[in-house]
C-alpha cells in the first residue's frame, strides 16, 4: 500500500484557516501563523473613531486613504504578512494589490493596532516587522497595560523612538505622515468619550 504525503506550507495553512474561520484575523509573523478572534465593541469603536478623525483632518484631500483590515507584506519572511487594525495609506494603494489582499509596505504611512488577545504580537513581533518594513509611524493602543505606545523613526530595521502615553495625554501624528492630528489616548483605548 502506497502512502501519499503532502506537506502543507504555512501560506496554504493560512489560506485554509482564513476560509474556515470567518471574521478571524489570520497572519504570518516571522514565519509563525497567528489567528486572532473578532474584535470586541470598544476595539471596533476605536477604529470607527479613527476614521472620523482622519476624515475631519482632511486625509482624503491630502491624497491619503484610511482603511481597516488591509494586509501588508512584511520583509521578515517569504510568506510573512500582517493585517493591521487601521492604516493610513497612499491614495493609489489599490494599484499594488498582491496575494492574500496584501499591499507593499511603501504604501503605508501609519499603522494602528488596538490590542486584544494577541497583545504580545502587537507589542513585540509587529514592532519588529513594521520597523523592518519602514512604517514611519506605528501606534499601539495597549489595552492590557492601559497605555498607548508610539513607535517612529525606523532605521536599519528598528524603531529609534518608542514612547508610552497615559490617559489624559494625546498622541501627535506628525506632518510627515501626511495629516497632522492629535489623538487622545483615552479614545484610542476606550473607543468612546463616555
Tab-separated table of N, CA and C in Angstrom, residues 21-194:
chain	number	residue	atom	x	y	z
A	21	UNK	N	-12.277	30.039	9.345
A	21	UNK	CA	-12.579	30.890	10.497
A	21	UNK	C	-12.951	32.304	10.041
A	22	UNK	N	-14.133	32.461	9.488
A	22	UNK	CA	-14.513	33.791	9.017
A	22	UNK	C	-14.492	34.804	10.158
A	23	UNK	N	-14.130	36.035	9.815
A	23	UNK	CA	-14.029	37.165	10.736
A	23	UNK	C	-12.810	37.091	11.659
A	24	UNK	N	-12.085	35.984	11.659
A	24	UNK	CA	-10.846	35.901	12.433
A	24	UNK	C	-9.717	36.506	11.591
A	25	UNK	N	-8.737	37.031	12.249
A	25	UNK	CA	-7.597	37.623	11.556
A	25	UNK	C	-6.466	36.594	11.533
A	26	UNK	N	-6.099	36.157	10.342
A	26	UNK	CA	-5.016	35.187	10.171
A	26	UNK	C	-3.816	35.933	9.611
A	27	UNK	N	-2.670	35.801	10.281
A	27	UNK	CA	-1.446	36.488	9.875
A	27	UNK	C	-0.267	35.529	9.972
A	28	UNK	N	0.801	35.854	9.253
A	28	UNK	CA	2.065	35.125	9.385
A	28	UNK	C	3.106	36.151	9.800
A	29	UNK	N	3.599	36.001	11.024
A	29	UNK	CA	4.572	36.938	11.593
A	29	UNK	C	5.856	36.189	11.906
A	30	UNK	N	6.923	36.568	11.265
A	30	UNK	CA	8.221	35.908	11.461
A	30	UNK	C	8.110	34.405	11.249
A	31	UNK	N	7.352	34.008	10.212
A	31	UNK	CA	7.206	32.599	9.896
A	31	UNK	C	6.285	31.842	10.834
A	32	UNK	N	5.552	32.545	11.700
A	32	UNK	CA	4.660	31.929	12.682
A	32	UNK	C	3.225	32.298	12.354
A	33	UNK	N	2.360	31.314	12.280
A	33	UNK	CA	0.951	31.516	11.977
A	33	UNK	C	0.222	31.976	13.234
A	34	UNK	N	-0.528	33.086	13.131
A	34	UNK	CA	-1.311	33.571	14.258
A	34	UNK	C	-2.762	33.766	13.823
A	35	UNK	N	-3.670	33.517	14.745
A	35	UNK	CA	-5.097	33.695	14.487
A	35	UNK	C	-5.684	34.473	15.654
A	36	UNK	N	-6.372	35.555	15.334
A	36	UNK	CA	-6.979	36.408	16.350
A	36	UNK	C	-8.487	36.427	16.148
A	37	UNK	N	-9.251	36.258	17.237
A	37	UNK	CA	-10.712	36.274	17.094
A	37	UNK	C	-11.230	37.671	16.752
A	38	UNK	N	-12.511	37.776	16.358
A	38	UNK	CA	-13.086	39.077	16.027
A	38	UNK	C	-12.969	40.074	17.172
A	39	UNK	N	-12.945	41.354	16.819
A	39	UNK	CA	-12.786	42.430	17.797
A	39	UNK	C	-14.025	42.590	18.670
A	40	UNK	N	-13.806	43.148	19.873
A	40	UNK	CA	-14.939	43.474	20.742
A	40	UNK	C	-15.443	44.879	20.412
A	41	UNK	N	-16.476	45.315	21.098
A	41	UNK	CA	-17.112	46.593	20.804
A	41	UNK	C	-16.213	47.798	20.970
A	42	UNK	N	-15.444	47.871	22.069
A	42	UNK	CA	-14.556	49.017	22.294
A	42	UNK	C	-13.476	49.078	21.218
A	43	UNK	N	-12.990	47.938	20.818
A	43	UNK	CA	-11.991	47.849	19.749
A	43	UNK	C	-12.575	48.427	18.461
A	44	UNK	N	-13.775	47.989	18.105
A	44	UNK	CA	-14.430	48.462	16.886
A	44	UNK	C	-14.726	49.959	16.948
A	45	UNK	N	-15.142	50.451	18.118
A	45	UNK	CA	-15.418	51.881	18.274
A	45	UNK	C	-14.153	52.716	18.080
A	46	UNK	N	-13.028	52.232	18.609
A	46	UNK	CA	-11.764	52.970	18.451
A	46	UNK	C	-11.417	53.121	16.979
A	47	UNK	N	-11.631	52.083	16.196
A	47	UNK	CA	-11.324	52.145	14.769
A	47	UNK	C	-12.284	53.073	14.035
A	48	UNK	N	-13.565	53.030	14.393
A	48	UNK	CA	-14.544	53.936	13.781
A	48	UNK	C	-14.195	55.383	14.100
A	49	UNK	N	-13.796	55.624	15.318
A	49	UNK	CA	-13.418	56.964	15.754
A	49	UNK	C	-12.199	57.459	14.961
A	50	UNK	N	-11.230	56.580	14.700
A	50	UNK	CA	-10.056	56.971	13.906
A	50	UNK	C	-10.463	57.402	12.496
A	51	UNK	N	-11.407	56.694	11.899
A	51	UNK	CA	-11.882	57.071	10.566
A	51	UNK	C	-12.460	58.482	10.599
A	52	UNK	N	-13.284	58.765	11.603
A	52	UNK	CA	-13.869	60.110	11.730
A	52	UNK	C	-12.788	61.169	11.858
A	53	UNK	N	-11.811	60.935	12.717
A	53	UNK	CA	-10.755	61.928	12.963
A	53	UNK	C	-9.918	62.181	11.711
A	54	UNK	N	-9.546	61.132	10.998
A	54	UNK	CA	-8.740	61.333	9.799
A	54	UNK	C	-9.561	61.962	8.670
A	55	UNK	N	-10.842	61.674	8.633
A	55	UNK	CA	-11.718	62.341	7.664
A	55	UNK	C	-11.764	63.836	7.964
A	56	UNK	N	-12.025	64.182	9.229
A	56	UNK	CA	-12.098	65.592	9.640
A	56	UNK	C	-10.779	66.320	9.414
A	57	UNK	N	-9.671	65.616	9.547
A	57	UNK	CA	-8.346	66.226	9.376
A	57	UNK	C	-7.984	66.419	7.904
A	58	UNK	N	-8.793	65.879	6.991
A	58	UNK	CA	-8.549	66.080	5.568
A	58	UNK	C	-7.614	65.079	4.927
A	59	UNK	N	-7.596	63.853	5.424
A	59	UNK	CA	-6.703	62.829	4.865
A	59	UNK	C	-6.958	62.603	3.376
A	60	UNK	N	-8.207	62.571	2.982
A	60	UNK	CA	-8.517	62.320	1.573
A	60	UNK	C	-8.008	63.456	0.690
A	61	UNK	N	-8.188	64.691	1.137
A	61	UNK	CA	-7.695	65.846	0.380
A	61	UNK	C	-6.169	65.849	0.292
A	62	UNK	N	-5.526	65.231	1.281
A	62	UNK	CA	-4.061	65.153	1.305
A	62	UNK	C	-3.535	63.989	0.464
A	63	UNK	N	-4.432	63.274	-0.224
A	63	UNK	CA	-4.008	62.165	-1.076
A	63	UNK	C	-3.822	60.865	-0.328
A	64	UNK	N	-4.511	60.711	0.797
A	64	UNK	CA	-4.393	59.505	1.614
A	64	UNK	C	-5.751	58.836	1.757
A	65	UNK	N	-5.728	57.566	2.107
A	65	UNK	CA	-6.949	56.826	2.385
A	65	UNK	C	-6.757	56.134	3.725
A	66	UNK	N	-7.840	55.952	4.457
A	66	UNK	CA	-7.796	55.250	5.736
A	66	UNK	C	-8.558	53.945	5.555
A	67	UNK	N	-7.955	52.862	5.988
A	67	UNK	CA	-8.513	51.533	5.755
A	67	UNK	C	-8.407	50.680	7.013
A	68	UNK	N	-9.291	49.695	7.095
A	68	UNK	CA	-9.258	48.724	8.180
A	68	UNK	C	-9.069	47.329	7.601
A	69	UNK	N	-8.264	46.512	8.260
A	69	UNK	CA	-8.126	45.119	7.879
A	69	UNK	C	-7.513	44.864	6.517
A	70	UNK	N	-6.651	45.759	6.042
A	70	UNK	CA	-5.965	45.588	4.757
A	70	UNK	C	-4.559	45.070	5.042
A	71	UNK	N	-4.188	43.988	4.387
A	71	UNK	CA	-2.914	43.329	4.661
A	71	UNK	C	-1.693	44.067	4.139
A	72	UNK	N	-0.578	43.846	4.824
A	72	UNK	CA	0.712	44.406	4.443
A	72	UNK	C	1.723	43.271	4.353
A	73	UNK	N	2.455	43.227	3.222
A	73	UNK	CA	3.540	42.255	3.092
A	73	UNK	C	4.700	42.706	3.966
A	74	UNK	N	5.310	41.765	4.659
A	74	UNK	CA	6.409	42.087	5.580
A	74	UNK	C	7.716	41.484	5.085
A	75	UNK	N	8.812	42.201	5.263
A	75	UNK	CA	10.108	41.714	4.792
A	75	UNK	C	10.780	40.715	5.740
A	76	UNK	N	10.047	40.221	6.738
A	76	UNK	CA	10.641	39.345	7.745
A	76	UNK	C	10.632	37.870	7.356
A	77	UNK	N	9.958	37.524	6.269
A	77	UNK	CA	9.918	36.141	5.800
A	77	UNK	C	9.198	36.075	4.470
A	78	UNK	N	9.406	35.018	3.696
A	78	UNK	CA	8.845	34.957	2.341
A	78	UNK	C	7.319	34.970	2.294
A	79	UNK	N	6.655	34.466	3.331
A	79	UNK	CA	5.194	34.442	3.357
A	79	UNK	C	4.612	35.364	4.423
A	80	UNK	N	5.456	36.167	5.071
A	80	UNK	CA	5.004	36.992	6.190
A	80	UNK	C	4.103	38.136	5.741
A	81	UNK	N	3.016	38.286	6.465
A	81	UNK	CA	2.123	39.423	6.264
A	81	UNK	C	1.355	39.666	7.557
A	82	UNK	N	0.887	40.888	7.720
A	82	UNK	CA	0.051	41.251	8.859
A	82	UNK	C	-1.187	41.950	8.315
A	83	UNK	N	-2.203	41.993	9.150
A	83	UNK	CA	-3.429	42.693	8.787
A	83	UNK	C	-3.693	43.715	9.890
A	84	UNK	N	-3.169	44.925	9.728
A	84	UNK	CA	-3.347	45.945	10.763
A	84	UNK	C	-4.815	46.292	10.976
A	85	UNK	N	-5.121	46.701	12.204
A	85	UNK	CA	-6.479	47.129	12.511
A	85	UNK	C	-6.868	48.356	11.700
A	86	UNK	N	-5.951	49.305	11.585
A	86	UNK	CA	-6.213	50.569	10.896
A	86	UNK	C	-4.916	51.016	10.240
A	87	UNK	N	-5.036	51.590	9.055
A	87	UNK	CA	-3.843	52.108	8.377
A	87	UNK	C	-4.202	53.341	7.575
A	88	UNK	N	-3.241	54.206	7.455
A	88	UNK	CA	-3.315	55.350	6.558
A	88	UNK	C	-2.399	55.002	5.398
A	89	UNK	N	-2.952	55.003	4.184
A	89	UNK	CA	-2.215	54.557	3.002
A	89	UNK	C	-2.278	55.610	1.900
A	90	UNK	N	-1.373	55.487	0.932
A	90	UNK	CA	-1.406	56.394	-0.213
A	90	UNK	C	-2.657	56.117	-1.044
A	91	UNK	N	-3.157	57.152	-1.725
A	91	UNK	CA	-4.431	57.015	-2.434
A	91	UNK	C	-4.380	56.001	-3.572
A	92	UNK	N	-3.204	55.719	-4.108
A	92	UNK	CA	-3.090	54.771	-5.223
A	92	UNK	C	-2.781	53.345	-4.768
A	93	UNK	N	-2.987	53.046	-3.490
A	93	UNK	CA	-2.594	51.740	-2.956
A	93	UNK	C	-3.262	50.576	-3.688
A	94	UNK	N	-4.479	50.761	-4.190
A	94	UNK	CA	-5.192	49.661	-4.861
A	94	UNK	C	-4.448	49.118	-6.076
A	95	UNK	N	-3.623	49.940	-6.679
A	95	UNK	CA	-2.868	49.510	-7.862
A	95	UNK	C	-1.776	48.497	-7.512
A	96	UNK	N	-1.511	48.291	-6.238
A	96	UNK	CA	-0.401	47.433	-5.812
A	96	UNK	C	-0.856	46.180	-5.069
A	97	UNK	N	-2.130	45.808	-5.234
A	97	UNK	CA	-2.669	44.643	-4.537
A	97	UNK	C	-1.942	43.375	-4.959
A	98	UNK	N	-1.612	42.569	-3.966
A	98	UNK	CA	-0.937	41.306	-4.222
A	98	UNK	C	-1.725	40.143	-3.644
A	99	UNK	N	-1.051	39.046	-3.509
A	99	UNK	CA	-1.649	37.817	-2.961
A	99	UNK	C	-2.200	38.069	-1.554
A	100	UNK	N	-3.273	37.397	-1.214
A	100	UNK	CA	-3.944	37.493	0.090
A	100	UNK	C	-4.438	38.904	0.405
A	101	UNK	N	-4.738	39.678	-0.637
A	101	UNK	CA	-5.212	41.049	-0.448
A	101	UNK	C	-4.215	41.900	0.339
A	102	UNK	N	-2.942	41.636	0.142
A	102	UNK	CA	-1.895	42.391	0.834
A	102	UNK	C	-1.252	43.394	-0.114
A	103	UNK	N	-0.681	44.426	0.481
A	103	UNK	CA	-0.067	45.518	-0.271
A	103	UNK	C	1.363	45.719	0.223
A	104	UNK	N	2.211	46.303	-0.617
A	104	UNK	CA	3.604	46.514	-0.219
A	104	UNK	C	3.717	47.574	0.886
A	105	UNK	N	4.730	47.464	1.720
A	105	UNK	CA	4.885	48.388	2.843
A	105	UNK	C	4.980	49.859	2.457
A	106	UNK	N	5.513	50.161	1.275
A	106	UNK	CA	5.738	51.567	0.942
A	106	UNK	C	4.459	52.354	0.685
A	107	UNK	N	3.279	51.712	0.645
A	107	UNK	CA	2.031	52.468	0.507
A	107	UNK	C	1.463	52.857	1.878
A	108	UNK	N	2.053	52.339	2.954
A	108	UNK	CA	1.561	52.597	4.314
A	108	UNK	C	2.303	53.771	4.945
A	109	UNK	N	1.555	54.717	5.508
A	109	UNK	CA	2.140	55.878	6.195
A	109	UNK	C	2.045	55.763	7.709
A	110	UNK	N	0.983	55.101	8.169
A	110	UNK	CA	0.727	54.974	9.607
A	110	UNK	C	-0.054	53.685	9.809
A	111	UNK	N	0.253	52.989	10.896
A	111	UNK	CA	-0.495	51.785	11.271
A	111	UNK	C	-0.910	51.925	12.722
A	112	UNK	N	-2.154	51.520	13.018
A	112	UNK	CA	-2.653	51.488	14.396
A	112	UNK	C	-3.122	50.068	14.693
A	113	UNK	N	-2.672	49.550	15.808
A	113	UNK	CA	-3.173	48.272	16.312
A	113	UNK	C	-3.818	48.539	17.668
A	114	UNK	N	-5.003	47.969	17.887
A	114	UNK	CA	-5.687	48.024	19.170
A	114	UNK	C	-5.604	46.616	19.739
A	115	UNK	N	-4.972	46.461	20.891
A	115	UNK	CA	-4.698	45.115	21.386
A	115	UNK	C	-5.963	44.374	21.789
A	116	UNK	N	-5.880	43.081	21.608
A	116	UNK	CA	-6.902	42.158	22.088
A	116	UNK	C	-6.143	40.955	22.630
A	117	UNK	N	-6.590	39.759	22.338
A	117	UNK	CA	-5.917	38.583	22.885
A	117	UNK	C	-4.492	38.408	22.353
A	118	UNK	N	-4.171	39.040	21.235
A	118	UNK	CA	-2.829	38.923	20.652
A	118	UNK	C	-1.929	40.111	21.025
A	119	UNK	N	-2.135	40.680	22.189
A	119	UNK	CA	-1.411	41.893	22.581
A	119	UNK	C	0.108	41.740	22.494
A	120	UNK	N	0.632	40.565	22.759
A	120	UNK	CA	2.093	40.399	22.721
A	120	UNK	C	2.633	40.512	21.291
A	121	UNK	N	1.840	40.112	20.286
A	121	UNK	CA	2.264	40.305	18.898
A	121	UNK	C	2.314	41.787	18.547
A	122	UNK	N	1.278	42.534	18.946
A	122	UNK	CA	1.230	43.965	18.643
A	122	UNK	C	2.406	44.712	19.264
A	123	UNK	N	2.805	44.300	20.464
A	123	UNK	CA	3.896	44.973	21.187
A	123	UNK	C	5.270	44.376	20.912
A	124	UNK	N	5.328	43.229	20.268
A	124	UNK	CA	6.596	42.546	20.039
A	124	UNK	C	6.917	42.334	18.582
A	125	UNK	N	6.421	41.222	18.037
A	125	UNK	CA	6.812	40.857	16.675
A	125	UNK	C	6.356	41.871	15.633
A	126	UNK	N	5.209	42.528	15.844
A	126	UNK	CA	4.777	43.530	14.871
A	126	UNK	C	5.637	44.793	14.935
A	127	UNK	N	6.103	45.143	16.119
A	127	UNK	CA	7.010	46.298	16.223
A	127	UNK	C	8.243	46.035	15.369
A	128	UNK	N	8.804	44.864	15.524
A	128	UNK	CA	9.987	44.488	14.749
A	128	UNK	C	9.680	44.438	13.249
A	129	UNK	N	8.581	43.795	12.889
A	129	UNK	CA	8.235	43.644	11.471
A	129	UNK	C	7.919	44.986	10.815
A	130	UNK	N	7.163	45.846	11.505
A	130	UNK	CA	6.828	47.149	10.933
A	130	UNK	C	8.053	48.047	10.826
A	131	UNK	N	8.974	47.924	11.756
A	131	UNK	CA	10.229	48.692	11.655
A	131	UNK	C	11.037	48.228	10.454
A	132	UNK	N	11.124	46.920	10.260
A	132	UNK	CA	11.848	46.388	9.097
A	132	UNK	C	11.164	46.779	7.789
A	133	UNK	N	9.839	46.990	7.839
A	133	UNK	CA	9.077	47.416	6.658
A	133	UNK	C	9.120	48.937	6.477
A	134	UNK	N	9.820	49.642	7.366
A	134	UNK	CA	9.943	51.109	7.324
A	134	UNK	C	8.601	51.832	7.426
A	135	UNK	N	7.692	51.321	8.256
A	135	UNK	CA	6.441	52.034	8.520
A	135	UNK	C	6.802	53.238	9.395
A	136	UNK	N	6.554	54.461	8.917
A	136	UNK	CA	7.051	55.649	9.623
A	136	UNK	C	6.464	55.887	11.001
A	137	UNK	N	5.216	55.474	11.225
A	137	UNK	CA	4.547	55.809	12.485
A	137	UNK	C	3.620	54.659	12.853
A	138	UNK	N	3.887	54.016	13.999
A	138	UNK	CA	3.121	52.858	14.449
A	138	UNK	C	2.570	53.160	15.835
A	139	UNK	N	1.247	53.098	15.966
A	139	UNK	CA	0.573	53.368	17.234
A	139	UNK	C	-0.052	52.074	17.740
A	140	UNK	N	0.197	51.767	19.026
A	140	UNK	CA	-0.397	50.586	19.653
A	140	UNK	C	-1.261	51.053	20.814
A	141	UNK	N	-2.570	50.866	20.708
A	141	UNK	CA	-3.471	51.130	21.826
A	141	UNK	C	-3.432	49.872	22.695
A	142	UNK	N	-2.571	49.896	23.695
A	142	UNK	CA	-2.302	48.729	24.543
A	142	UNK	C	-3.313	48.680	25.683
A	143	UNK	N	-4.431	48.032	25.424
A	143	UNK	CA	-5.494	47.972	26.422
A	143	UNK	C	-5.125	47.074	27.608
A	144	UNK	N	-4.223	46.163	27.407
A	144	UNK	CA	-3.807	45.291	28.520
A	144	UNK	C	-3.056	46.081	29.587
A	145	UNK	N	-2.207	47.025	29.159
A	145	UNK	CA	-1.402	47.821	30.091
A	145	UNK	C	-1.923	49.247	30.247
A	146	UNK	N	-3.074	49.529	29.645
A	146	UNK	CA	-3.767	50.814	29.761
A	146	UNK	C	-2.883	52.004	29.385
A	147	UNK	N	-2.242	51.883	28.219
A	147	UNK	CA	-1.412	52.969	27.704
A	147	UNK	C	-1.357	52.865	26.186
A	148	UNK	N	-0.869	53.920	25.565
A	148	UNK	CA	-0.662	53.904	24.117
A	148	UNK	C	0.833	54.021	23.864
A	149	UNK	N	1.342	53.147	23.028
A	149	UNK	CA	2.764	53.127	22.680
A	149	UNK	C	2.894	53.632	21.248
A	150	UNK	N	3.852	54.527	21.030
A	150	UNK	CA	4.106	55.065	19.697
A	150	UNK	C	5.533	54.715	19.299
A	151	UNK	N	5.681	54.118	18.128
A	151	UNK	CA	6.995	53.785	17.566
A	151	UNK	C	7.167	54.597	16.292
A	152	UNK	N	8.333	55.242	16.163
A	152	UNK	CA	8.577	56.056	14.970
A	152	UNK	C	10.064	56.100	14.666
A	153	UNK	N	10.346	56.636	13.498
A	153	UNK	CA	11.712	56.799	13.008
A	153	UNK	C	12.426	55.453	12.816
A	154	UNK	N	11.895	54.618	11.880
A	154	UNK	CA	12.555	53.332	11.636
A	154	UNK	C	13.874	53.532	10.883
A	155	UNK	N	14.902	52.884	11.388
A	155	UNK	CA	16.204	52.918	10.719
A	155	UNK	C	16.898	51.586	10.935
A	156	UNK	N	17.413	51.057	9.843
A	156	UNK	CA	18.127	49.782	9.894
A	156	UNK	C	17.319	48.686	10.593
A	157	UNK	N	16.018	48.645	10.318
A	157	UNK	CA	15.181	47.576	10.830
A	157	UNK	C	14.724	47.712	12.262
A	158	UNK	N	14.871	48.878	12.856
A	158	UNK	CA	14.408	49.075	14.229
A	158	UNK	C	13.863	50.497	14.392
A	159	UNK	N	12.924	50.642	15.300
A	159	UNK	CA	12.417	51.987	15.598
A	159	UNK	C	13.365	52.672	16.563
A	160	UNK	N	13.798	53.853	16.190
A	160	UNK	CA	14.710	54.614	17.048
A	160	UNK	C	13.993	55.280	18.204
A	161	UNK	N	12.712	55.606	18.024
A	161	UNK	CA	11.952	56.273	19.078
A	161	UNK	C	10.731	55.443	19.453
A	162	UNK	N	10.595	55.200	20.745
A	162	UNK	CA	9.439	54.466	21.271
A	162	UNK	C	9.013	55.164	22.554
A	163	UNK	N	7.774	55.662	22.568
A	163	UNK	CA	7.279	56.389	23.736
A	163	UNK	C	5.966	55.789	24.208
A	164	UNK	N	5.705	55.927	25.516
A	164	UNK	CA	4.449	55.455	26.108
A	164	UNK	C	3.660	56.666	26.581
A	165	UNK	N	2.342	56.579	26.425
A	165	UNK	CA	1.468	57.701	26.761
A	165	UNK	C	0.314	57.200	27.626
A	166	UNK	N	0.021	57.953	28.678
A	166	UNK	CA	-1.011	57.582	29.649
A	166	UNK	C	-2.322	58.297	29.359
A	167	UNK	N	-3.356	57.870	30.040
A	167	UNK	CA	-4.674	58.513	29.929
A	167	UNK	C	-4.553	60.007	30.228
A	168	UNK	N	-5.334	60.783	29.497
A	168	UNK	CA	-5.303	62.232	29.655
A	168	UNK	C	-4.335	62.911	28.699
A	169	UNK	N	-3.437	62.133	28.099
A	169	UNK	CA	-2.480	62.680	27.130
A	169	UNK	C	-3.030	62.514	25.710
A	170	UNK	N	-2.335	63.138	24.770
A	170	UNK	CA	-2.666	62.988	23.353
A	170	UNK	C	-1.433	62.570	22.583
A	171	UNK	N	-1.658	61.893	21.474
A	171	UNK	CA	-0.597	61.496	20.547
A	171	UNK	C	-0.662	62.481	19.384
A	172	UNK	N	0.470	63.065	19.043
A	172	UNK	CA	0.508	63.959	17.891
A	172	UNK	C	1.021	63.203	16.679
A	173	UNK	N	0.182	63.103	15.672
A	173	UNK	CA	0.584	62.495	14.400
A	173	UNK	C	1.365	63.575	13.646
A	174	UNK	N	2.628	63.321	13.323
A	174	UNK	CA	3.453	64.356	12.689
A	174	UNK	C	3.079	64.643	11.235
A	175	UNK	N	3.464	65.806	10.771
A	175	UNK	CA	3.155	66.232	9.402
A	175	UNK	C	3.698	65.272	8.349
A	176	UNK	N	4.852	64.642	8.606
A	176	UNK	CA	5.434	63.775	7.577
A	176	UNK	C	4.547	62.567	7.262
A	177	UNK	N	3.594	62.236	8.129
A	177	UNK	CA	2.652	61.161	7.837
A	177	UNK	C	1.683	61.611	6.739
A	178	UNK	N	1.442	62.912	6.670
A	178	UNK	CA	0.574	63.459	5.627
A	178	UNK	C	-0.596	64.249	6.148
A	179	UNK	N	-0.987	63.975	7.399
A	179	UNK	CA	-2.091	64.687	8.035
A	179	UNK	C	-1.742	64.885	9.512
A	180	UNK	N	-1.367	66.100	9.898
A	180	UNK	CA	-1.093	66.323	11.319
A	180	UNK	C	-2.399	66.261	12.115
A	181	UNK	N	-2.353	65.593	13.261
A	181	UNK	CA	-3.570	65.347	14.024
A	181	UNK	C	-3.199	64.970	15.450
A	182	UNK	N	-4.020	65.378	16.418
A	182	UNK	CA	-3.852	64.941	17.803
A	182	UNK	C	-4.898	63.882	18.119
A	183	UNK	N	-4.453	62.765	18.676
A	183	UNK	CA	-5.333	61.650	19.009
A	183	UNK	C	-5.314	61.434	20.522
A	184	UNK	N	-6.427	61.640	21.217
A	184	UNK	CA	-6.480	61.421	22.661
A	184	UNK	C	-6.280	59.952	23.030
A	185	UNK	N	-5.430	59.712	24.006
A	185	UNK	CA	-5.144	58.358	24.475
A	185	UNK	C	-6.424	57.664	24.933
A	186	UNK	N	-7.275	58.371	25.690
A	186	UNK	CA	-8.498	57.753	26.212
A	186	UNK	C	-9.365	57.196	25.089
A	187	UNK	N	-9.498	57.937	23.989
A	187	UNK	CA	-10.330	57.456	22.888
A	187	UNK	C	-9.690	56.278	22.167
A	188	UNK	N	-8.370	56.272	22.066
A	188	UNK	CA	-7.696	55.123	21.444
A	188	UNK	C	-7.894	53.857	22.283
A	189	UNK	N	-7.890	54.019	23.604
A	189	UNK	CA	-8.042	52.855	24.486
A	189	UNK	C	-9.498	52.398	24.646
A	190	UNK	N	-10.408	53.367	24.749
A	190	UNK	CA	-11.803	53.040	25.076
A	190	UNK	C	-12.722	53.038	23.864
A	191	UNK	N	-12.362	53.787	22.813
A	191	UNK	CA	-13.195	53.863	21.632
A	191	UNK	C	-14.365	54.809	21.747
A	192	UNK	N	-14.538	55.437	22.900
A	192	UNK	CA	-15.666	56.339	23.075
A	192	UNK	C	-15.320	57.358	24.152
A	193	UNK	N	-16.037	58.460	24.147
A	193	UNK	CA	-15.753	59.528	25.111
A	193	UNK	C	-16.499	59.328	26.424
A	194	UNK	N	-17.479	58.438	26.454
A	194	UNK	CA	-18.280	58.239	27.675
A	194	UNK	C	-17.547	57.415	28.700
